[in-house]
CSV table of C-alpha atoms in Angstrom, one decimal:
chain,number,residue,atom,x,y,z
C,24,MET,CA,158.0,142.0,-40.5
C,25,GLU,CA,158.3,138.4,-41.5
C,26,ILE,CA,158.3,135.8,-38.6
C,27,THR,CA,161.8,134.8,-39.4
C,28,GLU,CA,162.8,138.2,-38.8
C,29,ILE,CA,160.8,138.5,-35.6
C,30,LEU,CA,162.4,135.3,-34.7
C,31,GLY,CA,165.9,136.8,-35.6
C,32,TYR,CA,165.4,139.6,-33.4
C,33,SER,CA,164.3,137.5,-30.6
C,34,GLY,CA,167.6,135.4,-31.4
C,35,ALA,CA,169.7,138.4,-30.7
C,36,LEU,CA,167.9,139.0,-27.3
C,37,CYS,CA,168.5,135.1,-26.5
C,38,ILE,CA,172.0,135.8,-27.8
C,39,GLY,CA,172.5,138.5,-25.1
C,40,ILE,CA,170.8,136.7,-22.3
C,41,VAL,CA,173.2,133.5,-22.6
C,42,LEU,CA,176.6,135.8,-22.6
C,43,GLY,CA,174.9,137.8,-19.8
C,44,LEU,CA,174.2,134.4,-17.9
C,45,ILE,CA,177.2,132.1,-18.7
C,46,GLY,CA,179.7,135.1,-19.6
C,47,GLY,CA,180.3,133.4,-23.3
C,48,GLY,CA,179.3,130.9,-25.7
C,49,GLY,CA,176.2,132.9,-26.9
C,50,SER,CA,178.0,134.9,-29.8
C,51,ILE,CA,178.5,131.5,-31.5
C,52,LEU,CA,174.7,131.3,-32.2
C,53,THR,CA,175.1,135.0,-34.2
C,54,VAL,CA,176.3,133.7,-37.5
C,55,PRO,CA,173.2,131.0,-37.7
C,56,VAL,CA,170.5,133.6,-36.9
C,57,PHE,CA,171.8,135.9,-39.6
C,58,VAL,CA,172.0,133.3,-42.2
C,59,TYR,CA,169.0,131.1,-41.4
C,60,LEU,CA,166.3,133.6,-40.0
C,61,MET,CA,167.6,136.9,-41.5
C,62,HIS,CA,168.6,135.4,-44.9
C,63,ILE,CA,172.1,137.4,-45.0
C,64,ASN,CA,175.0,135.9,-47.0
C,65,PRO,CA,177.2,134.0,-44.7
C,66,ILE,CA,180.4,136.2,-45.7
C,67,THR,CA,178.5,139.4,-44.7
C,68,ALA,CA,176.9,137.4,-41.6
C,69,THR,CA,180.6,136.7,-40.4
C,70,ALA,CA,181.3,140.1,-40.7
C,71,TYR,CA,178.3,141.4,-38.8
C,72,SER,CA,178.9,138.7,-36.4
C,73,LEU,CA,182.4,140.2,-35.6
C,74,PHE,CA,180.4,143.8,-34.7
C,75,VAL,CA,177.9,142.1,-32.6
C,76,VAL,CA,180.4,139.9,-30.9
C,77,GLY,CA,183.0,142.9,-30.3
C,78,VAL,CA,180.7,145.2,-28.6
C,79,SER,CA,179.1,142.3,-26.8
C,80,ALA,CA,182.0,141.6,-25.1
C,81,LEU,CA,183.2,145.0,-24.4
C,82,VAL,CA,180.0,145.4,-22.6
C,83,GLY,CA,180.6,142.4,-20.4
C,84,THR,CA,184.3,143.8,-20.1
C,85,VAL,CA,183.2,147.0,-18.7
C,86,ASN,CA,181.3,144.9,-16.0
C,87,ASN,CA,184.2,142.7,-15.5
C,88,VAL,CA,187.0,145.9,-15.0
C,89,ARG,CA,184.5,147.3,-12.5
C,90,LYS,CA,184.9,144.0,-10.4
C,91,GLY,CA,188.7,144.2,-11.1
C,92,ILE,CA,189.1,140.8,-12.3
C,93,VAL,CA,190.4,141.6,-15.8
C,94,ASP,CA,194.3,141.2,-16.2
C,95,LEU,CA,195.0,144.4,-18.7
C,96,ARG,CA,198.5,143.4,-19.6
C,97,THR,CA,197.9,139.6,-20.4
C,98,ALA,CA,194.7,140.8,-22.3
C,99,PHE,CA,197.1,142.9,-24.6
C,100,VAL,CA,200.1,140.6,-24.9
C,101,PHE,CA,197.5,137.9,-26.2
C,102,ALA,CA,195.5,140.3,-28.1
C,103,ILE,CA,198.1,141.6,-30.3
C,104,PRO,CA,199.2,138.7,-32.6
C,105,ALA,CA,195.3,137.8,-32.8
C,106,LEU,CA,194.1,141.2,-33.8
C,107,ILE,CA,197.0,141.3,-36.5
C,108,ALA,CA,195.7,138.1,-37.8
C,109,VAL,CA,192.1,138.2,-38.0
C,110,TYR,CA,192.4,141.7,-39.5
C,111,ALA,CA,194.6,140.1,-42.2
C,112,THR,CA,192.2,137.5,-42.7
C,113,ARG,CA,188.9,139.5,-43.0
C,114,LYS,CA,191.1,142.0,-44.9
C,115,TYR,CA,192.9,139.8,-47.7
C,116,LEU,CA,192.1,136.2,-46.8
C,117,VAL,CA,188.3,135.9,-47.0
C,118,PRO,CA,187.9,138.1,-50.2
C,119,ALA,CA,190.4,135.9,-51.9
C,120,ILE,CA,188.9,132.6,-51.1
C,121,PRO,CA,187.2,131.5,-54.7
C,122,ASP,CA,183.6,131.5,-55.0
C,123,GLU,CA,183.6,127.7,-56.2
C,124,LEU,CA,185.9,125.5,-54.0
C,125,PHE,CA,185.5,122.1,-55.4
C,126,SER,CA,183.0,119.5,-56.4
C,127,ILE,CA,181.9,116.4,-55.1
C,128,ARG,CA,180.2,114.4,-58.2
C,129,GLU,CA,177.5,117.0,-59.3
C,130,PHE,CA,177.5,118.7,-55.8
C,131,MET,CA,179.6,121.9,-55.7
C,132,ILE,CA,180.8,123.1,-52.5
C,133,THR,CA,180.8,127.0,-52.7
C,134,LYS,CA,182.7,129.6,-50.2
C,135,SER,CA,179.6,130.1,-48.6
C,136,ILE,CA,179.0,126.5,-48.0
C,137,GLY,CA,182.3,125.9,-47.2
C,138,ILE,CA,182.5,128.8,-44.4
C,139,MET,CA,179.4,127.4,-43.0
C,140,ILE,CA,180.6,123.9,-42.6
C,141,PHE,CA,183.7,125.4,-41.2
C,142,PHE,CA,181.7,127.4,-39.0
C,143,ALA,CA,179.6,124.2,-37.9
C,144,ILE,CA,182.9,122.1,-37.0
C,145,ILE,CA,183.8,125.3,-34.8
C,146,MET,CA,180.5,125.1,-33.2
C,147,LEU,CA,180.9,121.3,-32.3
C,148,LEU,CA,184.4,121.9,-30.9
C,149,ALA,CA,183.0,125.0,-28.7
C,150,SER,CA,180.0,122.6,-27.5
C,151,ILE,CA,182.5,119.9,-26.7
C,152,SER,CA,184.7,122.5,-24.5
C,153,MET,CA,181.3,123.6,-22.9
C,154,ILE,CA,179.5,120.1,-22.1
C,155,LYS,CA,183.2,119.2,-20.4
C,156,ASN,CA,183.8,121.8,-18.4
C,157,ASN,CA,184.0,120.9,-14.8
C,158,LYS,CA,186.5,123.6,-13.7
C,159,LYS,CA,185.6,125.4,-10.8
C,160,ASP,CA,185.6,129.3,-10.5
C,161,VAL,CA,187.8,129.4,-7.5
C,162,GLU,CA,191.4,128.8,-8.2
C,163,THR,CA,194.9,130.0,-6.4
C,164,GLU,CA,196.5,133.3,-7.8
C,165,THR,CA,199.6,132.4,-9.2
C,166,LYS,CA,202.6,134.5,-11.0
C,167,VAL,CA,201.6,135.4,-14.4
C,168,ILE,CA,204.5,133.8,-16.7
C,169,TYR,CA,204.1,134.5,-20.5
C,170,ASN,CA,205.4,131.8,-22.7
C,171,TYR,CA,205.9,134.3,-25.8
C,172,PRO,CA,206.2,131.8,-28.8
C,173,LEU,CA,203.1,129.6,-27.9
C,174,ILE,CA,201.1,133.0,-27.3
C,175,LEU,CA,202.1,134.2,-30.8
C,176,ILE,CA,201.2,130.9,-32.3
C,177,GLU,CA,198.0,130.8,-30.3
C,178,GLY,CA,197.2,134.2,-31.1
C,179,LEU,CA,197.6,133.8,-34.9
C,180,VAL,CA,195.4,130.8,-35.1
C,181,VAL,CA,192.6,132.1,-32.9
C,182,GLY,CA,192.7,135.3,-35.0
C,183,VAL,CA,192.4,133.5,-38.2
C,184,LEU,CA,189.5,131.5,-36.9
C,185,THR,CA,187.8,134.3,-35.6
C,186,GLY,CA,188.5,135.9,-39.1
C,187,ILE,CA,187.0,133.2,-41.1
C,188,VAL,CA,183.8,132.4,-39.2
C,189,GLY,CA,183.1,135.4,-36.8
C,190,ALA,CA,182.9,134.0,-33.7
C,191,GLY,CA,184.9,134.9,-30.5
C,192,GLY,CA,187.0,131.9,-29.8
C,193,GLY,CA,186.6,132.0,-26.4
C,194,PHE,CA,186.8,128.3,-25.9
C,195,LEU,CA,190.5,128.4,-27.3
C,196,ILE,CA,191.5,131.6,-25.6
C,197,ILE,CA,190.6,130.5,-22.0
C,198,PRO,CA,192.5,127.4,-22.0
C,199,ALA,CA,195.6,129.4,-23.2
C,200,LEU,CA,195.2,131.8,-20.6
C,201,VAL,CA,195.0,129.4,-18.0
C,202,LEU,CA,197.9,127.3,-19.2
C,203,MET,CA,200.3,129.8,-20.9
C,204,ALA,CA,199.9,132.7,-18.6
C,205,LYS,CA,198.7,130.8,-15.3
C,206,LEU,CA,195.7,132.8,-15.0
C,207,PRO,CA,193.0,131.5,-12.3
C,208,MET,CA,189.9,130.5,-14.4
C,209,LYS,CA,187.6,133.5,-13.3
C,210,LYS,CA,190.6,135.8,-14.3
C,211,ALA,CA,190.9,133.8,-17.6
C,212,VAL,CA,187.0,134.0,-18.5
C,213,ALA,CA,186.8,137.9,-17.9
C,214,THR,CA,190.3,138.7,-19.6
C,215,SER,CA,189.3,136.6,-22.8
C,216,LEU,CA,186.3,139.0,-23.2
C,217,LEU,CA,188.5,142.0,-23.4
C,218,ILE,CA,190.7,140.1,-26.0
C,219,ILE,CA,187.8,138.9,-28.2
C,220,ALA,CA,186.1,142.4,-28.0
C,221,ILE,CA,189.7,143.8,-29.3
C,222,LYS,CA,190.1,141.3,-32.0
C,223,SER,CA,186.5,141.2,-33.4
C,224,LEU,CA,186.1,145.0,-33.7
C,225,ILE,CA,189.5,145.2,-35.5
C,226,GLY,CA,188.6,142.3,-37.7
C,227,PHE,CA,185.4,144.1,-38.4
C,228,ILE,CA,187.2,147.1,-39.6
C,229,GLY,CA,188.9,145.3,-42.2
C,230,ASP,CA,185.3,144.4,-43.4
C,231,VAL,CA,184.4,147.9,-43.8
C,232,GLU,CA,186.7,148.8,-46.3
C,233,ASN,CA,185.5,145.7,-48.2
C,234,MET,CA,181.7,145.6,-48.0
C,235,GLU,CA,178.7,147.8,-47.6
C,236,ILE,CA,177.4,147.7,-44.1
C,237,GLU,CA,173.7,147.9,-43.4
C,238,TRP,CA,174.3,150.0,-40.0
C,239,ASN,CA,170.9,150.5,-39.4
C,240,PHE,CA,170.2,147.2,-39.1
C,241,LEU,CA,173.3,146.0,-37.5
C,242,LEU,CA,173.2,148.5,-34.8
C,243,VAL,CA,169.3,147.7,-34.0
C,244,PHE,CA,170.4,143.8,-34.0
C,245,THR,CA,173.5,144.6,-31.5
C,246,ALA,CA,171.5,146.9,-29.2
C,247,ILE,CA,169.0,144.3,-28.6
C,248,SER,CA,171.7,141.6,-28.2
C,249,VAL,CA,173.3,144.1,-25.3
C,250,ILE,CA,169.9,144.6,-23.6
C,251,GLY,CA,169.7,140.8,-23.7
C,252,ILE,CA,173.1,141.0,-21.8
C,253,PHE,CA,171.9,143.1,-19.1
C,254,ILE,CA,168.6,140.7,-18.6
C,255,GLY,CA,171.3,137.7,-18.4
C,256,MET,CA,173.5,139.9,-15.9
C,257,TYR,CA,170.3,140.4,-13.6
C,258,LEU,CA,169.1,136.7,-14.1
C,259,SER,CA,172.8,135.4,-13.1
C,260,ASN,CA,171.7,137.0,-9.6
C,261,TYR,CA,169.0,133.9,-9.4
C,262,ILE,CA,170.5,131.2,-11.9
C,263,GLU,CA,173.8,129.9,-11.8
C,264,GLY,CA,175.4,130.2,-15.3
C,265,LYS,CA,177.4,127.2,-14.8
C,266,LYS,CA,174.5,124.8,-14.5
C,267,LEU,CA,173.1,126.4,-17.8
C,268,GLU,CA,176.5,125.9,-19.7
C,269,LYS,CA,176.3,122.3,-20.0
C,270,GLY,CA,172.7,122.4,-21.3
C,271,PHE,CA,173.5,125.1,-23.7
C,272,GLY,CA,176.7,123.3,-25.0
C,273,TRP,CA,174.3,120.1,-26.0
C,274,PHE,CA,172.2,122.9,-28.0
C,275,VAL,CA,175.1,124.2,-29.6
C,276,LEU,CA,176.2,120.7,-30.6
C,277,ILE,CA,172.8,120.0,-32.1
C,278,MET,CA,173.0,123.4,-34.1
C,279,GLY,CA,176.3,122.6,-35.5
C,280,ILE,CA,175.0,118.9,-36.9
C,281,TYR,CA,172.0,120.5,-38.2
C,282,ILE,CA,174.3,123.1,-40.1
C,283,ILE,CA,176.3,120.3,-41.5
C,284,ILE,CA,173.3,118.6,-42.8
C,285,LYS,CA,171.3,121.6,-44.2
C,286,GLU,CA,174.5,122.6,-46.0
C,287,LEU,CA,175.4,119.5,-47.6
C,288,THR,CA,171.7,118.5,-48.7
């Protein structure tokens, strides 16, 4: 086993630990780990990421359901347009993207480079969301109100983004749940995990029909990530995840900048 593979599996554990500690965000590192440490093609990496993100979010959801902090009705209202969009994106849109997008002088922007740069931009947006997150967990319960037109638009946008980059999109879903469904922050975070689990796994189904999956590798990687989640959840009894979120946000910001520089040089 090469040193990069060892680092890759270690990355899987770290992704899970971060998810267990801060409840989200860690999955955004899945694609870089697959691409730069496991040397997997970016298109395949985004597909594998959907599976890892989906399973990891599902594990977190089971824990949140036990605590009674998941709003199931709201989750499915938001998930329906998102899962339709993410499935269609993985099944039809991603395969339809040409291998060569455009050139800048003699430098060709390929499909793989384009997806990684787009992914890096999503990382930058997610990092800003984590760095600026000053909301408190304790908020008053209000009546859940659905703004269906906005939910449809938001679900479609998040679904397409998730389908292209293979990330959960929690930094977009959580504010939408707070603003559009009036959920308190703690419930919004927990409910977003269920939405992420549903749409990520549905999106992955679109990939199963389009590409050959190395199940042995993917299941081992995912299992290590899930172990990391349980370690993170245990550590969260002693470490306050919110205090780590801002620091992790800066790390994601640096990674996003690194990916853009690496892909364009």
